[in-house]
Amino acid sequence: MIVGNAKFANFGKISDALVYLKEHPEEKRKIFILAGVYRERLHIDLDAVELIGLGSVEIVYGRYAWEKDEHGNDIGTFSTPTVYIEGKDCVFENIIFVNDAGQGDLRGQAVAVFVHGDNIKFLNCQFKGFQDTLCIGPLPPKQLNGSDFPEKNERRYFEQYRVLFEHCFIEGTIDYIFGGGTAVFIQCEVKSLCRLNPNDIGYVTAASTPQTSKSGFTFIECLFTGDARENTVYLGRPWRAYSATELIDCVFGSHIKIEGWSEWQQHTPNIENVRYIERYSNKEYVKYFEKTRVNWVNVKSNYKTIDEIIDSCFE
């Protein structure tokens, strides 16, 4: 099945192809997308579907948390995703996902992709936005104010929530990789953009890993780059108490703060049970980061292969 602006294409919009597949379950669930910019919001609630970009394929939209609904209320973070994925055994390859709402300081959170599913793979994809670019579900049981998340009871339940990112690019400013799922990032570039005020602090990750989950976010041989100012970005902060994030043989630009990691907030630090680990094959790196990182982060020698790490995360 082909989507694009060409006479031989089956559909001109990705959403139309997805609707067709839902109505025709006997069809092969593989969609090839021709080069172009597709300004549409997608809810992908199919299992075992593949979306493959041919050339430069951008899926773009621009909803933001401070946008008003028909009653004059903020629509909130989880009404903003350009693409919402709610399925299992899906593959996305060579696609650029964008939320172009703009800086979070002006618009609030604006999600490019919200993944709520299991055994999802992103290969050579890009995720572009500012605040809360990439959400990896599940969400925590409650919001920080104690209320339920919107549409909580409507979301599909999965036994596990596992996502693989290989050779991908993710950018943002604040908490731009967040959520409670188990995700492995292999040889990805993670870029921190400059905030509206260049002196304001940025955060890469905000995991909300459940206590029962063995692992949260794992970055293997990733590059943490940025055009943010020197020493202005934390690697992460714990959105919930058992937040788990592990970095293995990663490389950091000068924008990353020397201490590496931050509390969630002054009155809710969430550091007592946090599971933050950095592993390095180079023993000199181990010695250096043992001295410079905050004392509630474990810095260790790395002794596992990539395959062993993936197996341990996804078992």
XYZ file of N, CA and C in Angstrom, residues 6-221:
648
model
N 1.070 11.139 -5.690
C 1.440 10.560 -6.981
C 0.248 9.781 -7.520
N 0.140 9.704 -8.837
C -1.009 9.042 -9.450
C -1.101 7.566 -9.082
N 0.059 6.953 -8.881
C 0.044 5.517 -8.586
C -0.186 5.214 -7.110
N -0.233 6.250 -6.258
C -0.446 6.038 -4.823
C -1.882 5.594 -4.556
N -2.059 4.762 -3.561
C -3.399 4.294 -3.187
C -4.179 5.345 -2.411
N -3.450 6.143 -1.610
C -4.083 7.173 -0.790
C -3.197 8.416 -0.763
N -3.837 9.563 -0.555
C -3.083 10.804 -0.428
C -2.763 11.150 1.008
N -3.499 10.551 1.949
C -3.288 10.826 3.370
C -3.013 9.525 4.112
N -2.131 9.612 5.104
C -1.798 8.431 5.903
C -3.016 7.965 6.691
N -3.780 8.915 7.216
C -4.954 8.559 8.020
C -5.963 7.754 7.210
N -6.103 8.061 5.917
C -7.038 7.306 5.082
C -6.571 5.859 4.906
N -5.264 5.673 4.769
C -4.725 4.314 4.648
C -4.960 3.516 5.923
N -4.818 4.161 7.077
C -5.034 3.479 8.353
C -6.500 3.081 8.527
N -7.403 3.963 8.130
C -8.830 3.639 8.200
C -9.141 2.440 7.310
N -8.565 2.421 6.120
C -8.784 1.308 5.197
C -8.318 -0.012 5.812
N -7.151 0.006 6.457
C -6.632 -1.222 7.060
C -7.524 -1.707 8.201
N -8.095 -0.784 8.957
C -9.009 -1.190 10.032
C -10.262 -1.840 9.455
N -10.708 -1.341 8.317
C -11.920 -1.875 7.699
C -11.658 -3.139 6.887
N -10.388 -3.409 6.578
C -10.023 -4.582 5.775
C -8.897 -5.340 6.479
N -9.217 -6.049 7.548
C -8.184 -6.723 8.343
C -7.417 -7.799 7.585
N -7.929 -8.231 6.442
C -7.231 -9.258 5.669
C -6.058 -8.682 4.874
N -6.004 -7.358 4.725
C -4.946 -6.722 3.938
C -3.607 -6.754 4.680
N -2.521 -6.806 3.916
C -1.192 -6.740 4.507
C -0.983 -5.359 5.116
N -0.517 -5.322 6.349
C -0.435 -4.053 7.079
C 0.941 -3.399 6.911
N 1.290 -3.110 5.697
C 2.548 -2.428 5.410
C 2.248 -1.228 4.520
N 2.605 -0.033 5.015
C 2.325 1.205 4.292
C 3.643 1.868 3.911
N 3.844 2.082 2.624
C 4.987 2.847 2.141
C 4.524 4.285 1.915
N 5.287 5.237 2.466
C 4.899 6.641 2.386
C 5.905 7.379 1.511
N 5.416 8.005 0.445
C 6.293 8.741 -0.457
C 6.759 10.039 0.193
N 7.893 10.548 -0.269
C 8.475 11.767 0.290
C 7.465 12.912 0.265
N 7.452 13.681 1.352
C 6.544 14.812 1.438
C 6.273 15.187 2.881
N 5.538 16.279 3.058
C 5.123 16.738 4.380
C 3.634 16.454 4.526
N 3.285 15.683 5.541
C 1.903 15.271 5.777
C 1.415 15.961 7.041
N 0.565 16.981 6.858
C 0.072 17.715 8.026
C -1.233 17.068 8.487
N -1.079 16.121 9.385
C -2.237 15.399 9.909
C -1.898 14.782 11.259
N -2.946 14.575 12.063
C -2.798 13.891 13.342
C -3.240 12.450 13.155
N -2.465 11.533 13.739
C -2.748 10.121 13.549
C -2.977 9.421 14.882
N -3.990 8.564 14.922
C -4.192 7.632 16.031
C -4.042 6.239 15.437
N -2.917 5.605 15.716
C -2.619 4.298 15.139
C -2.969 3.227 16.163
N -4.163 2.678 16.051
C -4.637 1.667 17.002
C -4.748 0.310 16.311
N -3.701 -0.044 15.576
C -3.607 -1.327 14.890
C -2.407 -2.097 15.414
N -2.486 -3.411 15.388
C -1.338 -4.257 15.712
C -0.617 -4.653 14.425
N 0.679 -4.908 14.567
C 1.485 -5.460 13.470
C 1.408 -4.631 12.197
N 1.409 -3.310 12.353
C 1.421 -2.430 11.191
C 2.834 -1.883 10.992
N 3.221 -1.686 9.739
C 4.517 -1.103 9.406
C 4.299 0.161 8.582
N 4.957 1.248 8.988
C 4.970 2.490 8.220
C 6.411 2.764 7.821
N 6.669 2.831 6.520
C 8.029 2.980 6.014
C 8.092 4.209 5.121
N 8.936 5.163 5.480
C 9.106 6.365 4.681
C 10.089 6.141 3.550
N 9.739 6.636 2.371
C 10.613 6.562 1.202
C 11.066 7.983 0.878
N 12.321 8.300 1.156
C 12.772 9.677 1.050
C 12.468 10.421 2.337
N 12.372 11.745 2.261
C 12.110 12.572 3.442
C 10.610 12.648 3.695
N 10.165 11.987 4.752
C 8.744 11.926 5.101
C 8.543 12.585 6.459
N 7.755 13.668 6.493
C 7.460 14.370 7.745
C 5.967 14.286 8.040
N 5.661 13.884 9.266
C 4.284 13.933 9.761
C 4.246 15.043 10.795
N 3.474 16.091 10.529
C 3.570 17.334 11.298
C 2.191 17.777 11.773
N 2.157 18.258 13.016
C 0.991 18.974 13.511
C 1.472 19.897 14.623
N 0.578 20.715 15.182
C 1.053 21.732 16.107
C 0.145 22.031 17.279
N -0.463 21.016 17.879
C -1.278 21.257 19.071
C -0.380 21.435 20.294
N -0.855 22.200 21.271
C -0.055 22.481 22.458
C -0.955 22.550 23.690
N -0.347 22.322 24.855
C -1.111 22.133 26.094
C -1.930 23.351 26.492
N -1.433 24.544 26.175
C -2.145 25.760 26.571
C -3.175 26.203 25.534
N -3.343 25.408 24.501
C -4.406 25.658 23.524
C -5.757 25.491 24.222
N -6.744 26.289 23.834
C -8.045 26.267 24.510
C -9.047 25.374 23.775
N -9.855 24.657 24.576
C -10.937 23.879 23.985
C -12.175 24.756 23.832
N -13.298 24.147 23.457
C -14.513 24.931 23.202
C -15.072 25.581 24.459
N -14.614 25.122 25.640
C -15.076 25.701 26.902
C -14.091 26.715 27.472
N -13.013 26.964 26.753
C -12.023 27.928 27.209
C -10.986 27.360 28.149
N -10.939 26.027 28.277
C -9.960 25.374 29.148
C -8.764 24.883 28.341
N -7.602 24.790 29.008
C -6.422 24.233 28.354
C -6.693 22.786 27.943
N -6.257 22.406 26.747
C -6.504 21.026 26.307
C -5.585 20.038 27.021
N -4.427 20.496 27.528
C -3.533 19.631 28.291
C -2.575 18.836 27.416
N -1.563 18.287 28.063
C -0.465 17.612 27.365
C -0.931 16.491 26.453
N -1.841 15.650 26.926
C -2.134 14.403 26.228
C -3.229 14.533 25.175
N -3.585 15.782 24.875
C -4.408 16.063 23.696
C -3.562 16.642 22.569
N -2.253 16.684 22.766
C -1.382 17.345 21.793
C -0.634 16.435 20.824
N -0.502 15.114 21.038
C 0.390 14.331 20.174
C 0.045 14.422 18.686
N 1.070 14.626 17.895
C 0.904 14.540 16.449
C 0.555 13.107 16.060
N 1.238 12.142 16.681
C 0.972 10.725 16.426
C 0.805 9.993 17.756
N -0.316 9.301 17.910
C -0.573 8.482 19.096
C -0.629 7.030 18.653
N 0.259 6.214 19.205
C 0.369 4.808 18.823
C -0.156 3.947 19.958
N -1.158 3.138 19.675
C -1.802 2.300 20.685
C -1.958 0.895 20.106
N -0.853 0.165 20.079
C -0.878 -1.165 19.488
C 0.356 -1.946 19.885
N 0.565 -3.082 19.243
C 1.744 -3.895 19.527
C 2.325 -4.430 18.220
N 3.604 -4.799 18.297
C 4.311 -5.415 17.167
C 4.323 -4.509 15.932
N 4.548 -3.213 16.149
C 4.549 -2.244 15.048
C 5.965 -1.766 14.746
N 6.200 -1.390 13.489
C 7.506 -0.899 13.055
C 7.323 0.415 12.298
N 8.170 1.393 12.651
C 8.184 2.684 11.963
C 9.609 2.944 11.496
N 9.753 3.222 10.209
C 11.097 3.341 9.648
C 11.207 4.575 8.759
N 12.273 5.349 9.003
C 12.615 6.494 8.158
C 11.482 7.523 8.091
N 10.978 7.912 9.258
C 9.900 8.899 9.345
C 10.311 10.000 10.316
N 9.960 11.239 9.978
C 10.208 12.391 10.845
C 8.878 12.789 11.474
N 8.808 12.718 12.799
C 7.599 13.082 13.542
C 7.817 14.462 14.164
N 6.891 15.390 13.940
C 7.109 16.770 14.368
C 5.881 17.324 15.075
N 6.121 18.017 16.189
C 5.130 18.936 16.738
C 5.747 20.328 16.618
N 5.157 21.161 15.763
C 5.753 22.469 15.469
C 5.060 23.614 16.198
N 4.455 23.315 17.366
C 3.772 24.354 18.139
C 4.731 25.439 18.617
N 5.987 25.071 18.885
C 6.972 26.052 19.325
C 7.430 25.834 20.753
N 8.177 26.808 21.257
C 8.809 26.717 22.568
C 7.794 26.487 23.684
N 8.158 25.605 24.615
C 7.293 25.321 25.746
C 7.052 26.514 26.640
N 7.999 27.458 26.666
C 7.828 28.658 27.488
C 6.636 29.489 27.011
N 6.266 29.332 25.740
C 5.148 30.078 25.172
C 3.898 29.227 24.981
N 4.084 27.915 24.794
C 2.979 27.041 24.413
C 2.670 25.937 25.416
N 3.577 25.684 26.347
C 3.418 24.532 27.222
C 3.877 23.269 26.518
N 3.480 22.126 27.052
C 3.896 20.843 26.483
C 3.276 20.640 25.093
N 4.063 19.998 24.223
C 3.590 19.747 22.855
C 4.248 18.463 22.365
N 3.493 17.373 22.367
C 4.034 16.035 22.115
C 4.040 15.734 20.613
N 5.162 15.224 20.128
C 5.228 14.768 18.736
C 4.704 13.339 18.616
N 5.172 12.445 19.505
C 4.733 11.045 19.486
C 4.454 10.566 20.906
N 3.312 9.933 21.085
C 2.952 9.265 22.337
C 2.803 7.787 21.999
N 3.721 6.972 22.527
C 3.695 5.527 22.286
C 3.075 4.842 23.493
N 1.974 4.153 23.280
C 1.317 3.405 24.350
C 1.068 2.003 23.803
N 2.099 1.167 23.877
C 1.974 -0.162 23.296
C 3.168 -1.023 23.628
N 3.243 -2.187 22.994
C 4.313 -3.138 23.297
C 4.970 -3.640 22.012
N 6.272 -3.864 22.137
C 7.081 -4.350 21.014
C 6.956 -3.416 19.808
N 7.238 -2.158 20.059
C 7.213 -1.125 19.024
C 8.654 -0.792 18.652
N 8.931 -0.681 17.350
C 10.291 -0.382 16.896
C 10.297 0.864 16.017
N 11.261 1.749 16.311
C 11.510 2.920 15.482
C 12.925 2.805 14.929
N 13.043 2.783 13.612
C 14.335 2.629 12.959
C 14.610 3.856 12.094
N 15.715 4.532 12.373
C 16.110 5.699 11.584
C 14.993 6.747 11.516
N 14.382 7.019 12.661
C 13.313 8.019 12.740
C 13.803 9.267 13.470
N 13.065 10.364 13.297
C 13.371 11.605 13.998
C 12.130 12.084 14.740
N 12.368 12.686 15.915
C 11.295 13.198 16.759
C 11.640 14.644 17.092
N 10.830 15.587 16.605
C 11.173 16.997 16.731
C 10.089 17.764 17.479
N 10.534 18.558 18.445
C 9.639 19.386 19.220
C 10.443 20.160 20.238
N 9.774 20.624 21.290
C 10.456 21.367 22.340
C 10.197 20.713 23.696
N 9.085 21.015 24.341
C 8.801 20.422 25.650
C 7.932 19.174 25.489
N 8.392 18.052 26.097
C 7.647 16.781 26.064
C 7.515 16.217 24.641
N 8.592 16.202 23.905
C 8.555 15.744 22.512
C 8.090 14.303 22.373
N 8.644 13.407 23.205
C 8.410 11.964 23.047
C 7.928 11.369 24.361
N 6.706 10.851 24.356
C 6.138 10.197 25.541
C 6.087 8.697 25.310
N 6.618 7.941 26.268
C 6.638 6.484 26.184
C 5.798 5.941 27.334
N 4.589 5.503 27.019
C 3.677 5.024 28.042
C 4.116 3.697 28.632
N 3.485 3.325 29.772
C 2.250 3.879 30.304
C 2.492 5.142 31.129
N 1.396 5.867 31.354
C 1.441 7.007 32.255
C 1.329 6.516 33.695
N 1.725 7.343 34.656
C 1.563 6.961 36.068
C 0.084 6.767 36.421
N -0.211 6.091 37.536
C -1.611 5.867 37.934
C -2.398 7.162 38.133
N -1.720 8.186 38.652
C -2.381 9.461 38.917
C -1.481 10.616 38.483
N -2.106 11.773 38.262
C -1.334 12.984 38.055
C -0.754 13.442 39.397
N 0.176 14.383 39.344
C 0.825 14.839 40.573
C -0.168 15.475 41.544
N -1.277 16.012 41.027
C -2.286 16.609 41.911
C -3.285 15.585 42.442
N -3.074 14.297 42.094
C -3.932 13.230 42.590
C -5.100 12.868 41.701
N -5.326 13.623 40.648
C -6.446 13.339 39.747
C -6.031 12.339 38.671
N -7.026 11.749 38.010
C -6.747 10.810 36.924
C -6.255 11.543 35.683
N -5.465 10.849 34.883
C -5.094 11.386 33.588
C -6.304 11.326 32.655
N -6.402 12.272 31.715
C -7.517 12.234 30.758
C -7.543 10.918 29.984
N -8.735 10.403 29.763
C -8.947 9.195 28.959
C -8.236 7.968 29.534
N -7.960 7.974 30.829
C -7.236 6.860 31.448
C -7.925 5.521 31.188
N -9.230 5.470 31.394
C -9.955 4.203 31.274
C -10.190 3.778 29.825
N -9.902 4.680 28.887
C -10.106 4.356 27.479
C -8.849 3.789 26.836
N -7.721 3.901 27.510
C -6.476 3.418 26.920
C -6.385 1.898 27.031
N -5.856 1.297 26.009
C -5.701 -0.151 25.949
C -4.645 -0.614 26.955
N -4.865 -1.760 27.548
C -3.916 -2.316 28.520
C -2.998 -3.318 27.829
N -1.708 -3.260 28.173
C -0.723 -4.222 27.693
C 0.021 -4.804 28.891
N 0.416 -6.062 28.794
C 1.190 -6.689 29.864
C 2.537 -5.994 30.042
N 3.144 -5.596 28.923
C 4.419 -4.890 28.950
C 4.349 -3.724 27.969
N 5.247 -2.765 28.186
C 5.309 -1.583 27.323
C 6.765 -1.408 26.902
N 7.146 -2.045 25.789
C 8.542 -2.085 25.367
C 8.695 -1.411 24.002
N 9.685 -0.527 23.933
C 9.904 0.233 22.702
C 11.399 0.270 22.403
N 11.748 0.079 21.134
C 13.142 0.113 20.697
C 13.339 1.258 19.712
N 14.383 2.055 19.957
C 14.770 3.137 19.055
C 16.191 2.858 18.577
N 16.363 2.722 17.276
C 17.691 2.428 16.749
C 18.053 3.450 15.677
N 19.211 4.091 15.868
C 19.714 5.098 14.927
C 18.684 6.208 14.713
N 18.135 6.703 15.808
C 17.123 7.755 15.754
C 17.688 9.092 16.231
N 16.906 10.150 16.022
C 17.248 11.501 16.452
C 16.073 12.038 17.245
N 16.341 12.537 18.456
C 15.293 13.107 19.304
C 15.765 14.466 19.792
N 14.914 15.489 19.672
C 15.298 16.822 20.121
C 14.219 17.416 21.016
N 14.638 18.398 21.841
C 13.696 19.099 22.692
C 14.405 19.956 23.714
N 13.634 20.469 24.675
C 14.179 21.363 25.695
C 13.945 20.845 27.113
N 12.703 20.488 27.432
C 12.330 20.125 28.801
C 11.633 18.765 28.800
N 12.171 17.811 29.576
C 11.516 16.499 29.751
C 11.110 15.901 28.399
N 11.987 16.013 27.418
C 11.546 15.681 26.062
C 11.605 14.197 25.724
N 12.026 13.372 26.690
C 11.821 11.923 26.618
C 11.261 11.520 27.978
N 9.981 11.165 28.044
C 9.364 10.958 29.358
C 8.344 9.832 29.315
N 7.997 9.325 30.514
C 6.979 8.292 30.621
C 7.441 7.077 31.404
N 6.578 6.064 31.466
C 6.816 4.907 32.325
C 7.158 3.622 31.609
N 7.353 3.672 30.296
C 7.634 2.461 29.543
C 9.081 2.012 29.636
N 9.339 0.827 29.083
C 10.696 0.293 28.969
C 11.177 0.586 27.556
N 12.193 1.428 27.437
C 12.664 1.848 26.120
C 14.174 1.721 26.039
N 14.650 1.213 24.912
C 16.083 1.107 24.653
C 16.411 1.971 23.437
N 17.403 2.829 23.601
C 17.864 3.718 22.539
C 19.271 3.279 22.141
N 19.442 2.852 20.902
C 20.736 2.351 20.441
C 21.334 3.317 19.428
N 22.487 3.869 19.748
C 23.240 4.732 18.841
C 22.352 5.827 18.254
N 21.691 6.541 19.161
C 20.822 7.653 18.780
C 21.499 8.983 19.101
N 21.056 10.044 18.427
C 21.465 11.398 18.796
C 20.329 12.036 19.574
N 20.660 12.584 20.738
C 19.683 13.195 21.631
C 20.095 14.656 21.791
N 19.352 15.558 21.162
C 19.786 16.953 21.051
C 18.941 17.885 21.908
N 19.608 18.630 22.790
C 18.941 19.622 23.633
C 18.976 20.980 22.940
N 17.788 21.508 22.643
C 17.689 22.800 21.984
C 17.791 23.924 23.004
N 18.163 25.086 22.522
C 18.254 26.266 23.383
C 16.845 26.724 23.751
N 16.630 27.048 25.011
C 15.336 27.551 25.448
C 15.174 29.017 25.058
N 13.958 29.527 25.222
C 13.667 30.910 24.850
C 14.620 31.861 25.558
N 14.804 31.644 26.856
C 15.861 32.319 27.609
C 17.037 31.355 27.667
N 18.131 31.646 26.988
C 19.245 30.692 26.896
C 19.829 30.273 28.237
N 19.569 31.049 29.286
C 20.111 30.710 30.602
C 19.205 29.765 31.386
N 18.002 29.528 30.901
C 17.089 28.627 31.600
C 17.557 27.175 31.481
N 17.230 26.391 32.505
C 17.691 25.005 32.584
C 16.831 24.087 31.712
N 17.486 23.083 31.111
C 16.788 22.069 30.334
C 16.935 20.692 30.968
N 16.063 19.781 30.576
C 16.088 18.404 31.084
C 15.837 17.461 29.911
N 16.656 16.424 29.805
C 16.474 15.462 28.717
C 15.361 14.477 29.053
N 15.512 13.716 30.127
C 14.561 12.654 30.454
C 13.750 12.969 31.706
N 12.572 12.367 31.767
C 11.732 12.424 32.970
C 10.965 11.106 33.034
N 11.639 10.075 33.506
C 11.021 8.745 33.568
C 10.073 8.640 34.761
N 9.006 7.889 34.548
C 8.045 7.622 35.634
C 7.902 6.112 35.801
N 9.018 5.413 35.728
C 9.042 3.953 35.742
C 8.276 3.377 36.938
N 7.359 2.433 36.714
C 6.687 1.790 37.852
C 7.683 1.013 38.713
N 7.398 0.895 39.982
C 8.273 0.157 40.901
C 8.459 -1.288 40.449
N 7.449 -1.854 39.820
C 7.494 -3.262 39.415
C 8.278 -3.502 38.123
N 8.641 -2.444 37.425
C 9.382 -2.603 36.167
C 10.875 -2.713 36.432
N 11.507 -3.674 35.788
C 12.937 -3.912 35.991
C 13.777 -2.776 35.440
N 13.360 -2.204 34.309
C 14.136 -1.128 33.695
C 13.211 -0.094 33.079
N 13.756 1.100 32.894
C 13.002 2.191 32.286
C 13.618 2.573 30.949
N 14.343 3.696 30.922
C 15.002 4.149 29.701
C 16.465 3.723 29.730
N 16.940 3.110 28.656
C 18.336 2.687 28.545
C 18.919 3.247 27.253
N 19.988 4.015 27.383
C 20.653 4.631 26.239
C 22.002 3.953 26.033
N 22.201 3.379 24.856
C 23.425 2.638 24.560
C 24.190 3.344 23.446
N 25.396 3.784 23.757
C 26.271 4.431 22.774
C 25.558 5.582 22.066
